[in-house]
Amino acid sequence: MLQEDVKRELVAILGSSYVKDDPQSLVTHSYDGTPMLQSLPDAVVYPENTSQVSEVMKVLSRHKIPVVGRGSGTNLCGGTVPVQGGVVMVMHRMNRILEIDMENLTAIVQPGLNTKQFITHVEELGLFYPPDPSSMSISTLGGNIAECSGGLRGLKYGTTKDYVIGLEAVLASGDIIRTGGKLMKDVAGYDLTKLLVGSEGTLAIITEATLKLIPPPKYKKTMLAMYKDLYGAARTVSKIIENRIIPATLEILDRSTIRVVDDYAKLGLPLDMEAILLIEQDGDMETVERDIALITEICRSEQADQVSIAASAEEAERLLTARRSAFTALARLKPTTILEDATVPRSKIADMVLEINRIAKKYDVQICTFGHAGDGNLHPTATTDARNQEEIHRVDEAFEEIFEAAIRLGGTITGEHGVGLVKSPFLEWKVGAAGMEVMKAIKQSFDPHNLLNPGKMFAKETRKRVVIDRG
């Protein structure tokens, strides 16, 4: 619990309605979207503006109290679990669109704004904000920025970092900094905007963002390609890119995922396929028609068993919605669903899926795999039961080996979920000891007392690399 004098200071800044330490509020903010992780904070606060965030941070800094910035808590890396207690700062009251600039094609938003609401509003104005994380109906833009969220459109349009061009943020000291702006070019000093995007709340509390908008595509088409040979699907992905075609969406579902998604969405998919590719292209009509025709030829040349094109916009949206619901569908199988991510070069997609299957069999656990084939970002997803501690231990061992396999294939431990608490023991595998020291030095310069989201990113101990047993 907070000391009474600290609580009085916070109430003086925010008002008694926006400083909570009752059991219900503490429990509600003790976990996020990551299963099996929970830790009670000492209090929950709800600032209304940047000035209040700054004043709160000055109080917490003076008393050396940790703070965890939080949106909707949809992250899957334990990123907003208050593992060292302290204060959870919920940004939901700061949820406005401050400006849409039609001349510069930019938007200025507050961090608590719902992602889907923002995208819908922008589209109603005839503009386009491409980042589309699967959690967008629930997640906030501030959370997306903290984790550098990706999505289905990442291959062609990039991820959140490619659309954040300016930030306002509050440091641990309470000082306010502003980075970037409505500029397409700006090389004045270090790029602090890009540094803060994806920093997972460990460097500053983001209070405002300037986002780049673009004209929307005029036309789109969606297709499915179904394979009885996993390598045929993987070769298709590589060959599409080799032919200088960059689809808006290029997703893969493995056999286990196909069965679950079809049962959930009632699509009538054939259940004897090893993989399905969901492909969407957008742009001007002539280019889209040409690309879809060439992609169809490539799919057939790589022995696709079936190729079909959505007959209507409604059917296309149904297919995309079914893919976005893969996690929801898998969550129906068992009480605990652990959705992970690992990224490899797209040419290694089939090798990685086979490695995941081998590892799942080795540890006798159920893992389904789907993800963004076009950019190599896979989501191996374990369905299990947290009450079965012996099985959970095997799941943990399996994922540790999956991360090792991704790095061995030239990949990384996370493509879009972030490091947080879950991946922190493996970060040094990817960046090396020298890289860790550089990151720790950056953290120290921003947050010398380690008050901002402590316990994340930097594990107390790095896991030893797994030795792969080929037997």
Short mmCIF file of N, CA, C and O in Angstrom, two decimals, residues 221-314:
data_model
loop_
_atom_site.label_atom_id
_atom_site.label_comp_id
_atom_site.label_asym_id
_atom_site.label_seq_id
_atom_site.Cartn_x
_atom_site.Cartn_y
_atom_site.Cartn_z
N LYS A 221 -8.19 -7.30 -53.49
CA LYS A 221 -8.69 -8.66 -53.73
C LYS A 221 -8.04 -9.60 -52.73
O LYS A 221 -6.87 -9.44 -52.37
N THR A 222 -8.81 -10.62 -52.34
CA THR A 222 -8.36 -11.57 -51.33
C THR A 222 -8.47 -12.98 -51.89
O THR A 222 -9.45 -13.31 -52.58
N MET A 223 -7.48 -13.82 -51.57
CA MET A 223 -7.49 -15.19 -52.08
C MET A 223 -6.94 -16.17 -51.05
O MET A 223 -6.25 -15.78 -50.11
N LEU A 224 -7.31 -17.43 -51.22
CA LEU A 224 -6.79 -18.53 -50.41
C LEU A 224 -6.06 -19.51 -51.30
O LEU A 224 -6.53 -19.83 -52.40
N ALA A 225 -4.91 -19.98 -50.83
CA ALA A 225 -4.19 -21.06 -51.51
C ALA A 225 -3.94 -22.17 -50.49
O ALA A 225 -3.46 -21.90 -49.39
N MET A 226 -4.31 -23.41 -50.86
CA MET A 226 -4.28 -24.52 -49.91
C MET A 226 -3.28 -25.57 -50.39
O MET A 226 -3.23 -25.91 -51.57
N TYR A 227 -2.49 -26.08 -49.44
CA TYR A 227 -1.38 -26.96 -49.78
C TYR A 227 -1.39 -28.22 -48.92
O TYR A 227 -1.62 -28.16 -47.71
N LYS A 228 -1.06 -29.35 -49.58
CA LYS A 228 -0.80 -30.59 -48.85
C LYS A 228 0.69 -30.76 -48.55
O LYS A 228 1.09 -31.70 -47.88
N ASP A 229 1.48 -29.82 -49.08
CA ASP A 229 2.93 -29.81 -48.86
C ASP A 229 3.32 -28.48 -48.23
O ASP A 229 3.18 -27.41 -48.84
N LEU A 230 3.81 -28.52 -46.99
CA LEU A 230 4.19 -27.31 -46.28
C LEU A 230 5.27 -26.54 -47.02
O LEU A 230 5.23 -25.30 -47.10
N TYR A 231 6.24 -27.25 -47.60
CA TYR A 231 7.32 -26.57 -48.32
C TYR A 231 6.80 -25.87 -49.58
O TYR A 231 7.32 -24.84 -49.99
N GLY A 232 5.74 -26.41 -50.17
CA GLY A 232 5.13 -25.75 -51.32
C GLY A 232 4.57 -24.39 -50.93
O GLY A 232 4.74 -23.40 -51.65
N ALA A 233 3.93 -24.33 -49.76
CA ALA A 233 3.42 -23.05 -49.27
C ALA A 233 4.56 -22.09 -49.00
O ALA A 233 4.50 -20.90 -49.35
N ALA A 234 5.63 -22.57 -48.38
CA ALA A 234 6.78 -21.71 -48.06
C ALA A 234 7.47 -21.22 -49.33
O ALA A 234 7.86 -20.05 -49.43
N ARG A 235 7.63 -22.12 -50.31
CA ARG A 235 8.25 -21.70 -51.58
C ARG A 235 7.39 -20.65 -52.27
O ARG A 235 7.92 -19.73 -52.90
N THR A 236 6.08 -20.77 -52.15
CA THR A 236 5.17 -19.78 -52.74
C THR A 236 5.43 -18.40 -52.16
O THR A 236 5.50 -17.40 -52.89
N VAL A 237 5.59 -18.34 -50.85
CA VAL A 237 5.86 -17.06 -50.18
C VAL A 237 7.13 -16.43 -50.76
O VAL A 237 7.14 -15.25 -51.15
N SER A 238 8.20 -17.21 -50.82
CA SER A 238 9.47 -16.68 -51.33
C SER A 238 9.35 -16.26 -52.79
O SER A 238 9.88 -15.21 -53.20
N LYS A 239 8.65 -17.06 -53.59
CA LYS A 239 8.56 -16.77 -55.02
C LYS A 239 7.72 -15.53 -55.29
O LYS A 239 8.01 -14.77 -56.23
N ILE A 240 6.69 -15.30 -54.48
CA ILE A 240 5.89 -14.07 -54.63
C ILE A 240 6.78 -12.85 -54.47
O ILE A 240 6.74 -11.92 -55.27
N ILE A 241 7.61 -12.86 -53.42
CA ILE A 241 8.49 -11.72 -53.17
C ILE A 241 9.56 -11.61 -54.25
O ILE A 241 9.91 -10.51 -54.70
N GLU A 242 10.09 -12.76 -54.68
CA GLU A 242 11.10 -12.76 -55.75
C GLU A 242 10.57 -12.11 -57.03
O GLU A 242 11.32 -11.49 -57.79
N ASN A 243 9.27 -12.23 -57.24
CA ASN A 243 8.64 -11.65 -58.44
C ASN A 243 8.27 -10.19 -58.24
O ASN A 243 7.48 -9.63 -59.01
N ARG A 244 8.85 -9.58 -57.19
CA ARG A 244 8.67 -8.15 -56.91
C ARG A 244 7.21 -7.80 -56.62
O ARG A 244 6.74 -6.69 -56.90
N ILE A 245 6.48 -8.77 -56.03
CA ILE A 245 5.11 -8.51 -55.59
C ILE A 245 5.12 -8.44 -54.07
O ILE A 245 5.60 -9.36 -53.40
N ILE A 246 4.61 -7.35 -53.54
CA ILE A 246 4.52 -7.20 -52.09
C ILE A 246 3.04 -7.14 -51.72
O ILE A 246 2.40 -6.08 -51.81
N PRO A 247 2.46 -8.26 -51.31
CA PRO A 247 1.04 -8.26 -50.98
C PRO A 247 0.76 -7.42 -49.73
O PRO A 247 1.61 -7.24 -48.87
N ALA A 248 -0.48 -6.94 -49.62
CA ALA A 248 -0.90 -6.22 -48.42
C ALA A 248 -0.95 -7.18 -47.24
O ALA A 248 -0.64 -6.79 -46.10
N THR A 249 -1.35 -8.42 -47.50
CA THR A 249 -1.43 -9.45 -46.46
C THR A 249 -0.95 -10.77 -47.04
O THR A 249 -1.32 -11.13 -48.16
N LEU A 250 -0.12 -11.48 -46.28
CA LEU A 250 0.36 -12.79 -46.70
C LEU A 250 0.53 -13.63 -45.44
O LEU A 250 1.57 -13.63 -44.79
N GLU A 251 -0.55 -14.34 -45.09
CA GLU A 251 -0.64 -15.07 -43.82
C GLU A 251 -0.59 -16.57 -44.04
O GLU A 251 -0.98 -17.08 -45.11
N ILE A 252 -0.11 -17.29 -43.05
CA ILE A 252 -0.06 -18.75 -43.11
C ILE A 252 -0.73 -19.35 -41.88
O ILE A 252 -0.64 -18.80 -40.78
N LEU A 253 -1.45 -20.45 -42.09
CA LEU A 253 -2.04 -21.23 -41.01
C LEU A 253 -1.61 -22.68 -41.21
O LEU A 253 -1.72 -23.21 -42.33
N ASP A 254 -1.11 -23.32 -40.14
CA ASP A 254 -0.73 -24.72 -40.28
C ASP A 254 -1.96 -25.62 -40.08
O ASP A 254 -3.07 -25.15 -39.81
N ARG A 255 -1.74 -26.93 -40.25
CA ARG A 255 -2.86 -27.87 -40.25
C ARG A 255 -3.69 -27.82 -38.98
O ARG A 255 -4.93 -27.80 -39.03
N SER A 256 -3.03 -27.76 -37.84
CA SER A 256 -3.76 -27.74 -36.57
C SER A 256 -4.61 -26.49 -36.45
O SER A 256 -5.76 -26.54 -35.98
N THR A 257 -4.06 -25.36 -36.87
CA THR A 257 -4.79 -24.09 -36.78
C THR A 257 -5.97 -24.08 -37.74
O THR A 257 -7.05 -23.56 -37.41
N ILE A 258 -5.78 -24.64 -38.95
CA ILE A 258 -6.86 -24.70 -39.93
C ILE A 258 -8.09 -25.37 -39.33
O ILE A 258 -9.23 -24.87 -39.45
N ARG A 259 -7.88 -26.49 -38.68
CA ARG A 259 -9.00 -27.26 -38.11
C ARG A 259 -9.74 -26.45 -37.05
O ARG A 259 -10.97 -26.41 -37.02
N VAL A 260 -9.00 -25.79 -36.20
CA VAL A 260 -9.63 -25.04 -35.10
C VAL A 260 -10.35 -23.81 -35.63
O VAL A 260 -11.48 -23.51 -35.23
N VAL A 261 -9.71 -23.07 -36.54
CA VAL A 261 -10.32 -21.86 -37.10
C VAL A 261 -11.57 -22.22 -37.89
O VAL A 261 -12.60 -21.52 -37.82
N ASP A 262 -11.52 -23.30 -38.65
CA ASP A 262 -12.69 -23.70 -39.43
C ASP A 262 -13.86 -24.09 -38.52
O ASP A 262 -15.01 -23.72 -38.78
N ASP A 263 -13.57 -24.78 -37.44
CA ASP A 263 -14.62 -25.15 -36.50
C ASP A 263 -15.23 -23.91 -35.86
O ASP A 263 -16.44 -23.86 -35.59
N TYR A 264 -14.41 -22.89 -35.65
CA TYR A 264 -14.87 -21.65 -35.00
C TYR A 264 -15.63 -20.76 -35.98
O TYR A 264 -16.70 -20.24 -35.65
N ALA A 265 -15.07 -20.57 -37.18
CA ALA A 265 -15.63 -19.60 -38.13
C ALA A 265 -16.56 -20.23 -39.17
O ALA A 265 -17.21 -19.49 -39.93
N LYS A 266 -16.63 -21.56 -39.21
CA LYS A 266 -17.52 -22.28 -40.14
C LYS A 266 -17.29 -21.85 -41.59
O LYS A 266 -18.21 -21.49 -42.33
N LEU A 267 -16.03 -21.94 -42.02
CA LEU A 267 -15.67 -21.53 -43.38
C LEU A 267 -15.78 -22.67 -44.38
O LEU A 267 -15.74 -22.44 -45.59
N GLY A 268 -15.86 -23.89 -43.91
CA GLY A 268 -15.90 -25.04 -44.82
C GLY A 268 -14.57 -25.34 -45.46
O GLY A 268 -14.50 -25.80 -46.61
N LEU A 269 -13.47 -25.10 -44.74
CA LEU A 269 -12.14 -25.36 -45.27
C LEU A 269 -11.86 -26.85 -45.32
O LEU A 269 -12.31 -27.60 -44.44
N PRO A 270 -11.09 -27.32 -46.30
CA PRO A 270 -10.68 -28.73 -46.30
C PRO A 270 -9.71 -28.99 -45.15
O PRO A 270 -8.78 -28.21 -44.93
N LEU A 271 -9.92 -30.07 -44.44
CA LEU A 271 -9.17 -30.32 -43.22
C LEU A 271 -7.97 -31.23 -43.42
O LEU A 271 -7.29 -31.59 -42.46
N ASP A 272 -7.68 -31.58 -44.67
CA ASP A 272 -6.54 -32.46 -44.93
C ASP A 272 -5.35 -31.68 -45.49
O ASP A 272 -4.40 -32.27 -46.02
N MET A 273 -5.36 -30.37 -45.35
CA MET A 273 -4.28 -29.53 -45.85
C MET A 273 -3.20 -29.35 -44.78
O MET A 273 -3.50 -29.26 -43.59
N GLU A 274 -1.94 -29.26 -45.21
CA GLU A 274 -0.84 -29.00 -44.29
C GLU A 274 -0.67 -27.51 -44.01
O GLU A 274 -0.16 -27.12 -42.97
N ALA A 275 -1.12 -26.67 -44.97
CA ALA A 275 -0.99 -25.22 -44.78
C ALA A 275 -1.95 -24.49 -45.70
O ALA A 275 -2.30 -24.98 -46.78
N ILE A 276 -2.38 -23.34 -45.25
CA ILE A 276 -3.19 -22.43 -46.07
C ILE A 276 -2.52 -21.07 -46.06
O ILE A 276 -2.08 -20.59 -45.02
N LEU A 277 -2.42 -20.46 -47.24
CA LEU A 277 -1.98 -19.07 -47.34
C LEU A 277 -3.19 -18.18 -47.59
O LEU A 277 -4.02 -18.47 -48.48
N LEU A 278 -3.33 -17.13 -46.81
CA LEU A 278 -4.34 -16.10 -47.01
C LEU A 278 -3.62 -14.89 -47.57
O LEU A 278 -2.72 -14.34 -46.93
N ILE A 279 -4.01 -14.48 -48.77
CA ILE A 279 -3.28 -13.44 -49.49
C ILE A 279 -4.24 -12.33 -49.89
O ILE A 279 -5.30 -12.61 -50.46
N GLU A 280 -3.86 -11.11 -49.62
CA GLU A 280 -4.65 -9.96 -50.08
C GLU A 280 -3.72 -8.96 -50.74
O GLU A 280 -2.62 -8.70 -50.25
N GLN A 281 -4.16 -8.42 -51.85
CA GLN A 281 -3.41 -7.35 -52.51
C GLN A 281 -4.32 -6.14 -52.68
O GLN A 281 -5.54 -6.29 -52.89
N ASP A 282 -3.73 -4.96 -52.56
CA ASP A 282 -4.50 -3.74 -52.75
C ASP A 282 -3.70 -2.75 -53.58
O ASP A 282 -2.51 -2.91 -53.81
N GLY A 283 -4.38 -1.73 -54.06
CA GLY A 283 -3.76 -0.72 -54.91
C GLY A 283 -4.73 -0.29 -55.99
O GLY A 283 -5.95 -0.36 -55.81
N ASP A 284 -4.20 0.11 -57.16
CA ASP A 284 -5.11 0.43 -58.27
C ASP A 284 -5.56 -0.88 -58.91
O ASP A 284 -4.89 -1.92 -58.82
N MET A 285 -6.71 -0.84 -59.57
CA MET A 285 -7.35 -2.07 -60.06
C MET A 285 -6.45 -2.85 -61.01
O MET A 285 -6.32 -4.08 -60.89
N GLU A 286 -5.80 -2.16 -61.94
CA GLU A 286 -4.98 -2.85 -62.93
C GLU A 286 -3.83 -3.61 -62.26
O GLU A 286 -3.57 -4.78 -62.58
N THR A 287 -3.16 -2.97 -61.32
CA THR A 287 -2.04 -3.61 -60.62
C THR A 287 -2.51 -4.79 -59.79
O THR A 287 -1.88 -5.86 -59.79
N VAL A 288 -3.61 -4.61 -59.07
CA VAL A 288 -4.12 -5.69 -58.22
C VAL A 288 -4.51 -6.90 -59.05
O VAL A 288 -4.15 -8.04 -58.73
N GLU A 289 -5.22 -6.68 -60.16
CA GLU A 289 -5.64 -7.79 -61.02
C GLU A 289 -4.42 -8.52 -61.58
O GLU A 289 -4.38 -9.75 -61.64
N ARG A 290 -3.40 -7.74 -62.00
CA ARG A 290 -2.18 -8.35 -62.53
C ARG A 290 -1.46 -9.16 -61.46
O ARG A 290 -1.04 -10.30 -61.69
N ASP A 291 -1.33 -8.59 -60.27
CA ASP A 291 -0.63 -9.29 -59.19
C ASP A 291 -1.36 -10.55 -58.77
O ASP A 291 -0.73 -11.60 -58.55
N ILE A 292 -2.67 -10.48 -58.63
CA ILE A 292 -3.44 -11.65 -58.21
C ILE A 292 -3.33 -12.77 -59.26
O ILE A 292 -3.20 -13.95 -58.91
N ALA A 293 -3.35 -12.40 -60.53
CA ALA A 293 -3.21 -13.40 -61.60
C ALA A 293 -1.84 -14.07 -61.51
O ALA A 293 -1.72 -15.31 -61.63
N LEU A 294 -0.78 -13.29 -61.27
CA LEU A 294 0.57 -13.85 -61.18
C LEU A 294 0.73 -14.69 -59.91
O LEU A 294 1.33 -15.77 -59.95
N ILE A 295 0.17 -14.21 -58.82
CA ILE A 295 0.22 -14.98 -57.57
C ILE A 295 -0.48 -16.32 -57.74
O ILE A 295 -0.01 -17.36 -57.26
N THR A 296 -1.62 -16.32 -58.44
CA THR A 296 -2.34 -17.57 -58.70
C THR A 296 -1.47 -18.53 -59.48
O THR A 296 -1.41 -19.74 -59.16
N GLU A 297 -0.76 -18.03 -60.49
CA GLU A 297 0.15 -18.89 -61.27
C GLU A 297 1.25 -19.46 -60.38
O GLU A 297 1.59 -20.65 -60.49
N ILE A 298 1.81 -18.62 -59.52
CA ILE A 298 2.88 -19.07 -58.62
C ILE A 298 2.35 -20.16 -57.67
O ILE A 298 3.02 -21.18 -57.47
N CYS A 299 1.19 -19.94 -57.12
CA CYS A 299 0.60 -20.93 -56.20
C CYS A 299 0.44 -22.28 -56.91
O CYS A 299 0.81 -23.34 -56.35
N ARG A 300 -0.06 -22.26 -58.11
CA ARG A 300 -0.28 -23.51 -58.84
C ARG A 300 1.04 -24.16 -59.24
O ARG A 300 1.16 -25.39 -59.23
N SER A 301 2.04 -23.33 -59.58
CA SER A 301 3.34 -23.89 -59.95
C SER A 301 4.02 -24.56 -58.76
O SER A 301 4.86 -25.44 -58.94
N GLU A 302 3.65 -24.14 -57.55
CA GLU A 302 4.20 -24.75 -56.34
C GLU A 302 3.25 -25.79 -55.74
O GLU A 302 3.29 -26.09 -54.56
N GLN A 303 2.39 -26.32 -56.60
CA GLN A 303 1.53 -27.47 -56.27
C GLN A 303 0.48 -27.17 -55.22
O GLN A 303 0.15 -28.01 -54.37
N ALA A 304 -0.08 -25.95 -55.27
CA ALA A 304 -1.23 -25.67 -54.42
C ALA A 304 -2.36 -26.61 -54.82
O ALA A 304 -2.65 -26.80 -56.00
N ASP A 305 -2.99 -27.20 -53.82
CA ASP A 305 -4.07 -28.15 -54.10
C ASP A 305 -5.33 -27.43 -54.55
O ASP A 305 -6.06 -27.92 -55.42
N GLN A 306 -5.58 -26.27 -53.95
CA GLN A 306 -6.74 -25.46 -54.32
C GLN A 306 -6.36 -23.99 -54.25
O GLN A 306 -5.63 -23.58 -53.36
N VAL A 307 -6.86 -23.19 -55.20
CA VAL A 307 -6.70 -21.74 -55.17
C VAL A 307 -8.07 -21.12 -55.41
O VAL A 307 -8.76 -21.47 -56.36
N SER A 308 -8.48 -20.21 -54.54
CA SER A 308 -9.79 -19.57 -54.71
C SER A 308 -9.67 -18.09 -54.39
O SER A 308 -8.89 -17.68 -53.53
N ILE A 309 -10.47 -17.29 -55.09
CA ILE A 309 -10.49 -15.84 -54.91
C ILE A 309 -11.84 -15.46 -54.32
O ILE A 309 -12.88 -15.93 -54.77
N ALA A 310 -11.82 -14.62 -53.31
CA ALA A 310 -13.07 -14.19 -52.66
C ALA A 310 -13.97 -13.51 -53.70
O ALA A 310 -13.52 -12.64 -54.45
N ALA A 311 -15.23 -13.92 -53.72
CA ALA A 311 -16.16 -13.43 -54.74
C ALA A 311 -16.71 -12.06 -54.40
O ALA A 311 -17.29 -11.39 -55.27
N SER A 312 -16.57 -11.61 -53.15
CA SER A 312 -17.15 -10.33 -52.75
C SER A 312 -16.33 -9.74 -51.61
O SER A 312 -15.52 -10.42 -50.98
N ALA A 313 -16.55 -8.46 -51.36
CA ALA A 313 -15.87 -7.80 -50.24
C ALA A 313 -16.27 -8.44 -48.92
O ALA A 313 -15.45 -8.54 -48.00
N GLU A 314 -17.52 -8.89 -48.83
CA GLU A 314 -18.00 -9.52 -47.60
C GLU A 314 -17.29 -10.84 -47.35
O GLU A 314 -16.90 -11.14 -46.21
#
